[in-house]
Coordinates of C-alpha atoms in Angstrom, one line a residue:
X1 CA -1.5 35.5 25.2
X2 CA -4.7 37.0 23.6
X3 CA -8.0 36.9 25.4
X4 CA -9.4 34.5 22.8
X5 CA -6.7 32.0 23.4
X6 CA -7.2 32.3 27.2
X7 CA -10.9 31.6 26.8
X8 CA -10.3 28.6 24.6
X9 CA -7.7 27.2 27.0
X10 CA -10.2 27.7 29.9
X11 CA -12.9 26.0 27.9
X12 CA -10.6 23.1 27.1
X13 CA -9.7 22.7 30.7
X14 CA -13.4 22.7 31.8
X15 CA -14.2 19.9 29.3
X16 CA -11.1 18.0 30.5
X17 CA -12.5 18.2 34.1
X18 CA -15.8 17.0 32.8
X19 CA -14.2 14.0 31.3
X20 CA -12.1 13.3 34.4
X21 CA -15.2 13.4 36.5
X22 CA -17.5 11.7 34.0
X23 CA -18.0 8.6 36.3
X24 CA -20.4 10.7 38.3
X25 CA -22.5 12.3 35.6
X26 CA -22.1 10.2 32.5
X27 CA -24.8 8.7 30.4
X28 CA -22.5 6.3 28.3
X29 CA -20.5 3.3 29.3
X30 CA -17.9 2.4 26.7
X31 CA -16.2 -1.0 26.9
X32 CA -13.0 -0.9 24.9
X33 CA -10.4 -3.6 24.0
X34 CA -10.4 -7.3 24.3
X35 CA -10.1 -9.7 27.2
X36 CA -6.3 -9.3 27.6
X37 CA -6.4 -5.5 27.3
X38 CA -9.7 -3.9 28.1
X39 CA -10.9 -0.8 29.9
X40 CA -14.3 0.9 30.6
X41 CA -14.7 4.6 29.9
X42 CA -17.5 6.9 30.9
X43 CA -18.6 9.6 28.6
X44 CA -21.4 12.0 27.6
X45 CA -23.4 11.1 24.5
X46 CA -24.2 14.8 23.8
X47 CA -20.5 15.7 23.6
X48 CA -19.5 12.7 21.5
X49 CA -22.4 13.1 19.0
X50 CA -21.6 16.8 18.6
X51 CA -17.9 16.2 18.0
X52 CA -17.9 13.1 15.8
X53 CA -20.0 12.1 12.8
X54 CA -19.4 8.5 13.8
X55 CA -21.0 8.9 17.2
X56 CA -23.7 11.1 15.8
X57 CA -24.8 8.2 13.6
X58 CA -24.2 5.5 16.1
X59 CA -26.1 7.1 18.9
X60 CA -29.1 7.9 16.7
X61 CA -29.5 4.2 15.8
X62 CA -32.3 2.0 17.0
X63 CA -29.8 -0.6 17.8
X64 CA -28.4 1.2 20.9
X65 CA -28.0 -1.0 23.9
X66 CA -29.1 0.4 27.3
X67 CA -28.8 -0.7 30.9
X68 CA -31.3 1.5 32.7
X69 CA -30.6 5.0 31.6
X70 CA -27.1 4.3 30.5
X71 CA -26.0 3.7 26.9
X72 CA -23.7 0.6 26.6
X73 CA -21.2 0.9 23.8
X74 CA -18.7 -1.9 23.0
X75 CA -15.5 -1.4 20.8
X76 CA -13.4 -4.6 21.2
X77 CA -11.3 -3.7 18.1
X78 CA -9.9 -0.4 19.6
X79 CA -7.1 -0.3 22.2
X80 CA -7.7 1.5 25.5
X81 CA -4.7 3.7 25.0
X82 CA -5.9 4.9 21.6
X83 CA -9.5 5.4 22.8
X84 CA -8.2 7.5 25.7
X85 CA -6.4 9.7 23.1
X86 CA -9.6 10.0 21.1
X87 CA -11.7 11.0 24.1
X88 CA -9.3 13.7 25.1
X89 CA -9.3 14.9 21.5
X90 CA -13.1 15.1 21.4
X91 CA -13.5 16.7 24.8
X92 CA -10.5 19.0 25.0
X93 CA -9.0 19.3 21.6
X94 CA -5.6 18.3 23.0
X95 CA -3.4 15.4 21.8
X96 CA -0.1 14.0 23.0
X97 CA 1.5 11.2 20.9
X98 CA 5.1 11.4 22.1
X99 CA 4.8 8.2 24.3
X100 CA 3.3 6.0 21.6
X101 CA 5.3 3.4 19.7
X102 CA 5.2 3.1 15.9
X103 CA 2.8 0.2 16.1
X104 CA 0.5 2.2 18.5
X105 CA 0.6 5.1 16.1
X106 CA -0.5 3.0 13.2
X107 CA -3.2 1.5 15.3
X108 CA -4.3 5.0 16.1
X109 CA -4.5 5.8 12.4
X110 CA -7.0 2.9 12.0
X111 CA -9.0 4.1 14.9
X112 CA -9.2 7.7 13.7
X113 CA -10.4 6.4 10.3
X114 CA -13.1 4.3 11.9
X115 CA -14.3 7.1 14.2
X116 CA -14.2 9.5 11.2
X117 CA -11.8 12.0 12.8
X118 CA -9.8 13.5 9.9
X119 CA -8.1 16.2 12.1
X120 CA -6.7 13.6 14.5
X121 CA -5.7 11.4 11.5
X122 CA -3.8 14.3 9.9
X123 CA -2.1 15.1 13.3
X124 CA -1.0 11.5 13.7
X125 CA 0.3 11.4 10.1
X126 CA 2.3 14.5 10.7
X127 CA 3.7 13.1 13.9
X128 CA 4.8 9.9 12.1
X129 CA 6.5 12.1 9.5
X130 CA 8.3 14.1 12.2
X131 CA 9.7 11.0 13.8
X132 CA 10.6 9.2 10.5
X133 CA 14.2 8.7 11.5
X134 CA 13.0 6.3 14.2
X135 CA 11.2 3.9 11.9
X136 CA 12.5 4.5 8.3
X137 CA 15.1 1.7 8.5
X138 CA 13.1 -0.9 10.3
X139 CA 9.5 -0.2 9.4
X140 CA 9.4 1.6 6.1
X141 CA 7.8 -1.1 4.1
X142 CA 5.4 -2.0 6.9
X143 CA 4.2 1.6 7.3
X144 CA 3.9 2.1 3.5
X145 CA 1.8 -1.0 3.0
X146 CA -0.3 -0.1 6.1
X147 CA -1.1 3.6 5.2
X148 CA -2.0 2.9 1.6
X149 CA -5.5 2.1 2.7
X150 CA -6.1 5.6 4.0
X151 CA -6.8 8.1 1.3
X152 CA -6.2 11.0 3.8
X153 CA -2.6 9.9 4.4
X154 CA -1.2 11.1 1.0
X155 CA 1.8 12.9 2.5
X156 CA 3.0 9.8 4.4
X157 CA 2.4 7.6 1.4
X158 CA 4.4 9.9 -0.8
X159 CA 7.2 10.1 1.7
X160 CA 7.4 6.3 1.9
X161 CA 7.4 5.9 -1.9
X162 CA 10.2 8.4 -2.3
X163 CA 12.3 6.6 0.3
X164 CA 11.6 3.3 -1.4
X165 CA 12.7 4.7 -4.7
X166 CA 15.9 5.8 -3.1
X167 CA 16.5 2.3 -1.7
X168 CA 14.2 0.0 -3.8
X169 CA 16.0 -3.2 -2.5
X170 CA 14.2 -2.5 0.8
X171 CA 11.0 -3.4 -0.9
X172 CA 12.1 -5.8 -3.7
X173 CA 14.1 -8.0 -1.3
X174 CA 11.5 -8.0 1.4
X175 CA 9.3 -10.9 2.3
X176 CA 6.3 -8.8 1.3
X177 CA 7.4 -8.3 -2.3
X178 CA 5.9 -11.3 -4.0
X179 CA 2.6 -10.6 -2.3
X180 CA 2.4 -7.0 -3.4
X181 CA -0.6 -5.9 -5.5
X182 CA -0.1 -5.0 -9.1
X183 CA -1.4 -1.5 -8.2
X184 CA 1.5 -0.9 -5.9
X185 CA 4.1 -2.0 -8.5
X186 CA 2.5 0.1 -11.2
X187 CA 2.7 3.1 -8.9
X188 CA 6.4 2.6 -8.4
X189 CA 7.2 1.8 -12.0
X190 CA 5.6 5.0 -13.2
X191 CA 8.2 7.0 -11.2
X192 CA 11.0 8.7 -13.0
X193 CA 13.4 8.1 -10.2
X194 CA 14.2 4.6 -8.9
X195 CA 17.7 4.2 -7.7
X196 CA 18.3 0.9 -9.5
X197 CA 19.4 -0.2 -13.0
X198 CA 16.4 -0.9 -15.3
X199 CA 17.5 -4.5 -16.0
X200 CA 17.3 -5.2 -12.2
X201 CA 13.8 -3.7 -12.1
X202 CA 13.0 -6.0 -15.0
X203 CA 14.3 -9.1 -13.1
X204 CA 12.3 -8.2 -10.0
X205 CA 9.2 -7.8 -12.1
X206 CA 9.8 -11.2 -13.7
X207 CA 10.3 -12.7 -10.2
X208 CA 7.1 -11.2 -9.0
X209 CA 5.2 -12.5 -12.0
X210 CA 6.5 -16.1 -11.9
X211 CA 5.5 -16.4 -8.2
X212 CA 1.9 -15.5 -9.3
X213 CA 1.9 -18.2 -12.0
X214 CA 0.7 -21.7 -11.6
X215 CA 2.9 -24.8 -11.8
X216 CA 5.7 -23.2 -9.7
X217 CA 7.3 -21.4 -12.6
X218 CA 9.5 -19.5 -10.2
X219 CA 11.3 -22.7 -9.4
X220 CA 11.7 -23.9 -13.1
X221 CA 14.4 -23.0 -15.5
X222 CA 13.0 -20.7 -18.2
X223 CA 14.4 -23.0 -20.8
X224 CA 12.0 -25.7 -19.6
X225 CA 8.9 -23.5 -20.0
X226 CA 6.1 -24.3 -22.5
X227 CA 4.4 -21.6 -24.6
X228 CA 1.4 -21.6 -22.3
X229 CA 3.7 -20.7 -19.4
X230 CA 4.9 -17.6 -21.2
X231 CA 1.3 -16.7 -22.1
X232 CA 0.3 -17.0 -18.5
X233 CA 3.2 -14.8 -17.3
X234 CA 2.3 -12.2 -19.9
X235 CA -1.3 -12.0 -18.8
X236 CA -0.2 -11.5 -15.2
X237 CA 2.3 -8.8 -15.7
X238 CA 1.7 -7.2 -19.1
X239 CA 0.7 -3.9 -17.4
X240 CA 4.0 -3.9 -15.6
X241 CA 6.1 -4.8 -18.6
X242 CA 4.7 -1.9 -20.5
X243 CA 6.2 0.4 -17.8
X244 CA 9.7 -1.0 -18.1
X245 CA 12.0 1.5 -19.9
X246 CA 13.8 -1.0 -22.1
X247 CA 15.7 1.9 -23.8
X248 CA 17.7 2.1 -20.6
X249 CA 18.8 -1.6 -20.7
X250 CA 22.1 -2.2 -22.5
X251 CA 22.1 -4.6 -25.5
X252 CA 24.2 -7.1 -23.5
X253 CA 21.8 -7.0 -20.5
X254 CA 18.8 -7.3 -22.9
X255 CA 20.3 -10.5 -24.3
X256 CA 21.0 -12.0 -20.9
X257 CA 17.9 -11.0 -19.0
X258 CA 15.1 -10.2 -21.5
X259 CA 15.7 -12.4 -24.5
X260 CA 15.0 -15.7 -22.5
X261 CA 11.4 -14.4 -22.1
X262 CA 11.0 -13.5 -25.8
X263 CA 8.1 -15.9 -26.2
X264 CA 6.2 -13.9 -23.6
X265 CA 5.9 -10.8 -25.7
X266 CA 3.5 -10.1 -28.5
X267 CA 5.6 -10.5 -31.6
X268 CA 5.3 -6.9 -32.8
X269 CA 6.3 -5.5 -29.5
X270 CA 9.4 -7.7 -29.2
X271 CA 10.5 -6.8 -32.8
X272 CA 10.2 -3.1 -31.9
X273 CA 12.4 -3.6 -28.9
X274 CA 15.0 -5.4 -30.9
X275 CA 15.0 -2.8 -33.7
X276 CA 15.5 -0.1 -31.1
X277 CA 19.1 -1.4 -30.6
X278 CA 19.8 -1.0 -34.3
X279 CA 18.1 2.4 -34.7
X280 CA 17.2 3.8 -31.4
X281 CA 13.8 5.5 -31.5
X282 CA 12.5 8.4 -29.6
X283 CA 10.4 7.3 -26.6
X284 CA 7.8 9.2 -24.5
X285 CA 9.4 7.6 -21.4
X286 CA 11.9 9.8 -19.6
X287 CA 15.1 8.3 -18.2
X288 CA 14.5 6.5 -14.9
X289 CA 17.7 7.6 -13.2
X290 CA 20.2 9.5 -15.2
X291 CA 22.8 9.3 -12.4
X292 CA 22.8 5.5 -12.4
X293 CA 22.2 4.2 -15.8
X294 CA 22.3 5.8 -19.2
X295 CA 21.1 3.8 -22.3
X296 CA 24.1 2.3 -24.1
X297 CA 23.6 3.1 -27.7
X298 CA 26.8 1.4 -28.8
X299 CA 26.0 -2.1 -30.2
X300 CA 28.7 -4.8 -29.9
X301 CA 30.3 -6.0 -33.1
X302 CA 28.4 -9.0 -34.4
X303 CA 25.2 -8.0 -32.7
X304 CA 22.4 -8.6 -35.2
X305 CA 18.9 -9.9 -35.8
X306 CA 17.2 -12.6 -37.7
X307 CA 13.7 -11.4 -38.2
X308 CA 12.5 -13.7 -40.9
X309 CA 9.7 -12.1 -42.8
X310 CA 9.7 -8.5 -41.8
X311 CA 9.8 -5.1 -43.5
X312 CA 13.3 -4.6 -42.3
X313 CA 16.4 -6.4 -43.8
X314 CA 17.7 -9.3 -41.8
X315 CA 21.3 -8.6 -40.8
X316 CA 22.5 -11.6 -38.9
X317 CA 21.6 -13.2 -35.6
X318 CA 20.7 -12.0 -32.1
X319 CA 23.6 -13.8 -30.7
X320 CA 26.4 -11.3 -30.0
X321 CA 28.7 -12.6 -32.6
X322 CA 27.1 -16.0 -33.3
X323 CA 24.2 -16.5 -35.7
X324 CA 20.9 -17.3 -34.1
X325 CA 17.8 -18.9 -35.6
X326 CA 14.6 -16.8 -35.8
X327 CA 13.0 -19.1 -33.2
X328 CA 15.9 -18.6 -30.8
X329 CA 15.4 -14.8 -31.1
X330 CA 11.7 -14.5 -31.0
X331 CA 10.5 -18.0 -30.2
X332 CA 8.2 -17.8 -33.2
X333 CA 7.9 -20.6 -35.8

């Protein structure tokens, strides 16, 4: 062991002793936790302000409470176990997270963010990644939704998204799905790899949107909808629909799952989708998942379109063998 490391280890040990004996020479009393789980810590304002921008700012404030010559500091929203870790980090530069549960680790992430301790946050993030096998099956969605609010936790966020893409049902079938923000879904739909057929992704997007609509659209048969219902749905999820890779949806699946919502689309967009099944066009969207679902370019016999007044010739009906009126295809008069 080099002399530099020995000196650092000795310095860390000296500060640890200072912390352990701080009840005799402290100038700060820190009350942490709530009534059911609280603890009082004793610390030195000089050390905390030199080690943490948060304490540097807080201890220079005119709002500091004092009892005699002692600074009184209250943090009811921080757990004692996490504040103990934070103090040891600030005094000694040592951290041990092996005994913490997943919930306690997430709580620690919040505390490190509040106390502006990026090194400890990164260490906690790395620890969560190293023990991913212990939470990936039970807490993947919980952890992903939680860590999204921390910009510094990019590695953990990316890890969670990759695992969700490998098993998207874990998110789409969760109780949290219908309450997800549009931003989260956009982030997922931009991915080139989601282990799910595109038509299923479409159905989940529709389900998400109908739960956001008024009038309980999620509980109504789409055949009972009015035009304003389709318009409302489009406004809610148009940014998501634009990310659906319709060229990966077979003609039969399109007819069954997409056509019932034809009135939702702008007319030109829907016509372009239909014409793609007659003459597939190049798209700037790469295949979502080549292993699972390749676009079926073969069109069933009798599959056709009734466009009405368009620049393309009308060649039948969008009914897989049975003629269909223009309105039944597009929903346009």
